[in-house]
Every structure is written in C-alpha cells, then in structure tokens.
mmCIF file of C-alpha atoms in Angstrom:
data_model
loop_
_atom_site.group_PDB
_atom_site.id
_atom_site.type_symbol
_atom_site.label_atom_id
_atom_site.label_comp_id
_atom_site.label_asym_id
_atom_site.label_seq_id
_atom_site.Cartn_x
_atom_site.Cartn_y
_atom_site.Cartn_z
ATOM 1 C CA MET A 1 -117.106 33.561 96.141
ATOM 2 C CA LYS A 2 -114.471 36.277 95.976
ATOM 3 C CA LEU A 3 -111.442 36.051 98.227
ATOM 4 C CA PRO A 4 -109.669 39.212 99.325
ATOM 5 C CA LEU A 5 -106.286 39.624 97.637
ATOM 6 C CA ALA A 6 -104.496 39.568 101.010
ATOM 7 C CA LEU A 7 -106.028 36.173 101.833
ATOM 8 C CA VAL A 8 -105.064 34.749 98.436
ATOM 9 C CA PHE A 9 -101.503 35.986 98.937
ATOM 10 C CA ALA A 10 -101.371 34.516 102.465
ATOM 11 C CA LEU A 11 -102.558 31.142 101.174
ATOM 12 C CA THR A 12 -100.091 31.024 98.285
ATOM 13 C CA LEU A 13 -97.079 32.397 100.173
ATOM 14 C CA PRO A 14 -95.963 28.973 101.483
ATOM 15 C CA ILE A 15 -96.044 27.609 97.932
ATOM 16 C CA ILE A 16 -93.803 30.329 96.540
ATOM 17 C CA ARG A 17 -91.525 30.858 99.550
ATOM 18 C CA ALA A 18 -88.304 29.648 97.902
ATOM 19 C CA GLN A 19 -89.361 30.543 94.401
ATOM 20 C CA VAL A 20 -89.292 33.915 92.728
ATOM 21 C CA PRO A 21 -92.772 35.119 91.776
ATOM 22 C CA HIS A 22 -93.146 37.263 88.666
ATOM 23 C CA TRP A 23 -95.987 39.651 87.862
ATOM 24 C CA GLY A 24 -98.400 38.641 85.151
ATOM 25 C CA PRO A 25 -99.321 35.281 83.645
ATOM 26 C CA CYS A 26 -96.840 32.580 82.630
ATOM 27 C CA PRO A 27 -94.927 33.102 79.398
ATOM 28 C CA GLU A 28 -95.770 30.779 76.513
ATOM 29 C CA PRO A 29 -92.354 29.575 75.325
ATOM 30 C CA ALA A 30 -91.850 27.581 72.159
ATOM 31 C CA VAL A 31 -91.303 23.877 72.842
ATOM 32 C CA GLN A 32 -89.229 21.253 71.045
ATOM 33 C CA PRO A 33 -90.683 20.716 67.573
ATOM 34 C CA ALA A 34 -91.292 17.102 66.511
ATOM 35 C CA PHE A 35 -90.571 15.955 70.075
ATOM 36 C CA SER A 36 -90.001 12.208 70.526
ATOM 37 C CA LEU A 37 -91.014 11.001 73.976
ATOM 38 C CA LYS A 38 -89.306 7.661 73.339
ATOM 39 C CA GLN A 39 -85.921 9.289 72.577
ATOM 40 C CA PHE A 40 -86.207 11.473 75.692
ATOM 41 C CA MET A 41 -86.492 8.462 78.013
ATOM 42 C CA GLY A 42 -83.613 7.483 80.272
ATOM 43 C CA ARG A 43 -81.376 9.077 82.869
ATOM 44 C CA TRP A 44 -80.962 12.871 83.046
ATOM 45 C CA PHE A 45 -78.778 14.792 85.514
ATOM 46 C CA GLU A 46 -79.669 18.241 86.776
ATOM 47 C CA ILE A 47 -76.958 20.680 85.652
ATOM 48 C CA ALA A 48 -78.532 24.006 86.657
ATOM 49 C CA LYS A 49 -81.910 25.203 87.943
ATOM 50 C CA LEU A 50 -83.964 28.062 89.189
ATOM 51 C CA PRO A 51 -84.102 27.621 92.985
ATOM 52 C CA ALA A 52 -86.833 25.183 94.017
ATOM 53 C CA GLN A 53 -88.090 24.566 97.553
ATOM 54 C CA PHE A 54 -88.558 20.852 96.817
ATOM 55 C CA GLU A 55 -84.939 20.328 95.677
ATOM 56 C CA LYS A 56 -82.563 20.765 98.592
ATOM 57 C CA GLY A 57 -79.995 18.039 98.032
ATOM 58 C CA ARG A 58 -77.166 17.343 95.639
ATOM 59 C CA CYS A 59 -76.608 14.814 92.864
ATOM 60 C CA ILE A 60 -80.151 15.350 91.577
ATOM 61 C CA GLU A 61 -81.147 13.124 88.698
ATOM 62 C CA THR A 62 -84.320 11.838 87.092
ATOM 63 C CA ASN A 63 -84.980 8.623 85.213
ATOM 64 C CA PHE A 64 -87.863 8.564 82.733
ATOM 65 C CA THR A 65 -89.368 5.238 81.618
ATOM 66 C CA LEU A 66 -92.048 4.866 78.948
ATOM 67 C CA THR A 67 -95.134 3.040 80.274
ATOM 68 C CA THR A 68 -97.501 3.608 77.333
ATOM 69 C CA SER A 69 -97.223 5.634 74.146
ATOM 70 C CA ASN A 70 -98.195 8.804 76.024
ATOM 71 C CA SER A 71 -97.340 8.195 79.686
ATOM 72 C CA ILE A 72 -94.124 7.770 81.646
ATOM 73 C CA ARG A 73 -92.799 6.713 85.021
ATOM 74 C CA VAL A 74 -90.657 9.428 86.623
ATOM 75 C CA VAL A 75 -88.159 8.592 89.387
ATOM 76 C CA SER A 76 -86.198 11.515 90.792
ATOM 77 C CA SER A 77 -83.436 11.192 93.364
ATOM 78 C CA GLU A 78 -81.095 13.383 95.363
ATOM 79 C CA ILE A 79 -78.604 13.013 98.178
ATOM 80 C CA LEU A 80 -79.804 14.922 101.230
ATOM 81 C CA LYS A 81 -77.989 14.812 104.571
ATOM 82 C CA GLY A 82 -75.935 11.827 103.419
ATOM 83 C CA GLU A 83 -78.940 9.727 102.351
ATOM 84 C CA VAL A 84 -80.350 8.962 98.916
ATOM 85 C CA LYS A 85 -83.943 10.224 98.729
ATOM 86 C CA LYS A 86 -86.213 9.105 95.879
ATOM 87 C CA ILE A 87 -89.649 10.150 94.755
ATOM 88 C CA GLU A 88 -91.725 8.483 92.058
ATOM 89 C CA GLY A 89 -94.293 10.143 89.849
ATOM 90 C CA ILE A 90 -96.264 9.824 86.660
ATOM 91 C CA GLY A 91 -95.945 11.920 83.540
ATOM 92 C CA VAL A 92 -98.403 12.258 80.681
ATOM 93 C CA VAL A 93 -98.459 13.897 77.290
ATOM 94 C CA GLU A 94 -101.199 16.453 77.838
ATOM 95 C CA ASP A 95 -101.792 17.213 74.148
ATOM 96 C CA ILE A 96 -100.948 14.504 71.608
ATOM 97 C CA LYS A 97 -100.484 17.239 68.957
ATOM 98 C CA ASN A 98 -97.811 18.854 71.138
ATOM 99 C CA PRO A 99 -95.982 15.978 72.899
ATOM 100 C CA ALA A 100 -93.216 18.229 74.319
ATOM 101 C CA LYS A 101 -95.805 19.603 76.766
ATOM 102 C CA LEU A 102 -95.848 17.014 79.522
ATOM 103 C CA GLY A 103 -97.629 17.060 82.843
ATOM 104 C CA ILE A 104 -95.980 15.424 85.862
ATOM 105 C CA SER A 105 -97.439 14.584 89.256
ATOM 106 C CA TYR A 106 -95.726 13.057 92.261
ATOM 107 C CA SER A 107 -99.006 12.576 94.144
ATOM 108 C CA TYR A 108 -102.400 11.136 93.323
ATOM 109 C CA VAL A 109 -104.083 14.054 95.094
ATOM 110 C CA LEU A 110 -102.236 16.853 93.284
ATOM 111 C CA PRO A 111 -102.878 17.915 89.703
ATOM 112 C CA TYR A 112 -100.275 17.498 86.996
ATOM 113 C CA SER A 113 -97.694 20.287 86.856
ATOM 114 C CA PRO A 114 -96.474 21.542 83.493
ATOM 115 C CA TYR A 115 -93.163 20.000 82.396
ATOM 116 C CA TRP A 116 -92.354 21.447 79.012
ATOM 117 C CA ILE A 117 -89.343 20.354 76.980
ATOM 118 C CA LEU A 118 -88.195 23.568 75.295
ATOM 119 C CA SER A 119 -85.176 22.059 73.604
ATOM 120 C CA THR A 120 -83.276 18.775 73.511
ATOM 121 C CA ASP A 121 -80.878 16.877 71.294
ATOM 122 C CA TYR A 122 -81.785 13.694 73.257
ATOM 123 C CA VAL A 123 -78.126 12.648 73.710
ATOM 124 C CA ASN A 124 -76.464 15.582 75.521
ATOM 125 C CA SER A 125 -78.804 18.170 76.992
ATOM 126 C CA ALA A 126 -82.392 19.249 77.529
ATOM 127 C CA LEU A 127 -84.099 22.453 78.684
ATOM 128 C CA VAL A 128 -87.220 22.051 80.791
ATOM 129 C CA TYR A 129 -89.677 24.708 81.941
ATOM 130 C CA SER A 130 -92.614 24.644 84.343
ATOM 131 C CA CYS A 131 -94.868 27.547 85.275
ATOM 132 C CA THR A 132 -97.983 27.996 87.387
ATOM 133 C CA ASP A 133 -100.255 31.040 87.193
ATOM 134 C CA ILE A 134 -101.681 32.380 90.432
ATOM 135 C CA LEU A 135 -104.981 34.038 89.450
ATOM 136 C CA ARG A 136 -103.158 35.418 86.381
ATOM 137 C CA LEU A 137 -101.837 38.153 88.690
ATOM 138 C CA PHE A 138 -98.422 36.548 89.023
ATOM 139 C CA HIS A 139 -96.688 33.293 88.255
ATOM 140 C CA VAL A 140 -94.121 30.983 89.793
ATOM 141 C CA ASP A 141 -91.772 29.172 87.481
ATOM 142 C CA PHE A 142 -89.062 26.554 87.441
ATOM 143 C CA ALA A 143 -86.414 25.935 84.823
ATOM 144 C CA TRP A 144 -83.829 23.199 84.520
ATOM 145 C CA ILE A 145 -80.851 22.482 82.334
ATOM 146 C CA LEU A 146 -80.435 18.709 82.167
ATOM 147 C CA GLY A 147 -77.583 16.616 80.842
ATOM 148 C CA ARG A 148 -76.992 12.969 80.056
ATOM 149 C CA THR A 149 -73.761 13.373 82.059
ATOM 150 C CA ARG A 150 -73.182 15.131 85.397
ATOM 151 C CA THR A 151 -71.455 18.083 83.710
ATOM 152 C CA LEU A 152 -71.881 20.046 80.508
ATOM 153 C CA PRO A 153 -69.504 22.461 78.783
ATOM 154 C CA GLU A 154 -69.960 26.075 79.922
ATOM 155 C CA SER A 155 -70.768 27.048 76.325
ATOM 156 C CA THR A 156 -73.742 24.624 76.360
ATOM 157 C CA ILE A 157 -75.007 26.105 79.637
ATOM 158 C CA GLU A 158 -74.717 29.664 78.302
ATOM 159 C CA LYS A 159 -76.560 28.712 75.094
ATOM 160 C CA ALA A 160 -79.304 27.109 77.229
ATOM 161 C CA LYS A 161 -79.693 30.277 79.311
ATOM 162 C CA GLU A 162 -79.931 32.273 76.104
ATOM 163 C CA ILE A 163 -82.771 30.046 74.864
ATOM 164 C CA PHE A 164 -84.650 30.578 78.141
ATOM 165 C CA ALA A 165 -84.102 34.351 77.971
ATOM 166 C CA ASN A 166 -85.268 34.487 74.332
ATOM 167 C CA ASN A 167 -88.522 32.883 75.538
ATOM 168 C CA ASN A 168 -89.100 35.569 78.223
ATOM 169 C CA ILE A 169 -87.974 33.273 81.039
ATOM 170 C CA ASP A 170 -85.872 35.061 83.660
ATOM 171 C CA VAL A 171 -82.908 32.831 84.511
ATOM 172 C CA SER A 172 -80.835 35.524 86.242
ATOM 173 C CA ARG A 173 -81.237 33.543 89.496
ATOM 174 C CA MET A 174 -80.332 30.186 87.929
ATOM 175 C CA ILE A 175 -77.802 28.280 90.029
ATOM 176 C CA PRO A 176 -75.519 25.351 89.215
ATOM 177 C CA SER A 177 -76.560 22.001 90.665
ATOM 178 C CA ARG A 178 -74.114 20.171 92.906
ATOM 179 C CA GLN A 179 -73.017 17.008 91.093
ATOM 180 C CA MET A 180 -69.662 16.303 92.798
ATOM 181 C CA GLY A 181 -68.980 13.118 94.777
ATOM 182 C CA CYS A 182 -72.153 11.448 93.612
ATOM 183 C CA GLU A 183 -70.896 8.094 92.356
ATOM 184 C CA LYS A 184 -69.828 6.797 95.768
ATOM 185 C CA MET A 185 -73.334 7.431 97.176
ATOM 186 C CA LEU A 186 -75.562 6.223 94.330
#
C-alpha cells in the first residue's frame, strides 16, 4: 500500500515538530571503539543538546545501571515546573560486535531508538547520537554532550561539537542545558 507523500508528512509532523528534519537518510558516524558498557554505567548530566520535544525541563540527568552483560536500566530525570519528573527505560546492546550502538526504549509498545556512543573517556564526558530515518527521504536526529559533572570546560564542549561536525552531524542548533540550582531540588 502506497501512501501519498502529503499524508506521510502529515502523520510524521507531530513527531518532528520541535526537532529539525534534514533531507536524506541518517549519517553513519563512527562510534567509540572498544566501548565498555560497564565503564559507561553511572550518572551522566546533560551539558548540551539538539532541541528535543521530550526534554523541556532543567537539571536533566540520566543514570545507567547494568542489568545483564548486554542490557541496562535507564532512569532519566528533569525538573519541570518545580517538580522532579522521572522516566525509566531499558537499553540493550543491539550488536554485540559493536557495543557502542545501544537501543533505548521508554515504553514497551515503542521500538528501541538508536543511542550511539560516539566518544567517551568514561570519567568526564560522552557524546551521544540518535537518528531516525523517515522513509529515507529525511531524518530527525538528536545529539547530546554529557558530563559526569553538571558543567564541562568550554574547550571540551567545542571539541565535542567538532567531533559531531566531522561525522556529518549538524550541531549548529545545539543549545546548552540548564544545570543551575539543581542540588536543592534533587
């Protein structure tokens, strides 16, 4: 069954409303070589991101906990309208030969979304990328710079943006995450 292009666009518009669609299929960036899922576990703070409809609050952080050798528990939180909001999901290594390519789902009815670790030193920062093709005509992507602390040096952020750009990921719309005044709420 073929759907008219206008109908496909109308159906996908709510999904991409806050995101920036790009023509063509998703890029295929290089991911962290010899990635260690175990070392990646723990608390990560969102330092910067491409705008995402599902992240509206401040003080965004995610805690990863190993559940088996290739699956993880994912708990993300943010402060929205003065309240701490949490969501729990499951992450899996989708290809054991390439463990930096994770899939994460926050719902049993939705498929896993790509969650690729492009770069990390495990102790300071990590670069994460997610992209979804829409009929290979265009794609919607997300990118995050994460830190083990609520702030990172500007030089680290600039180097991270350079890594994204070198992998054909447009981060010109990347915005800093709001991480001020978090400790008194969490």
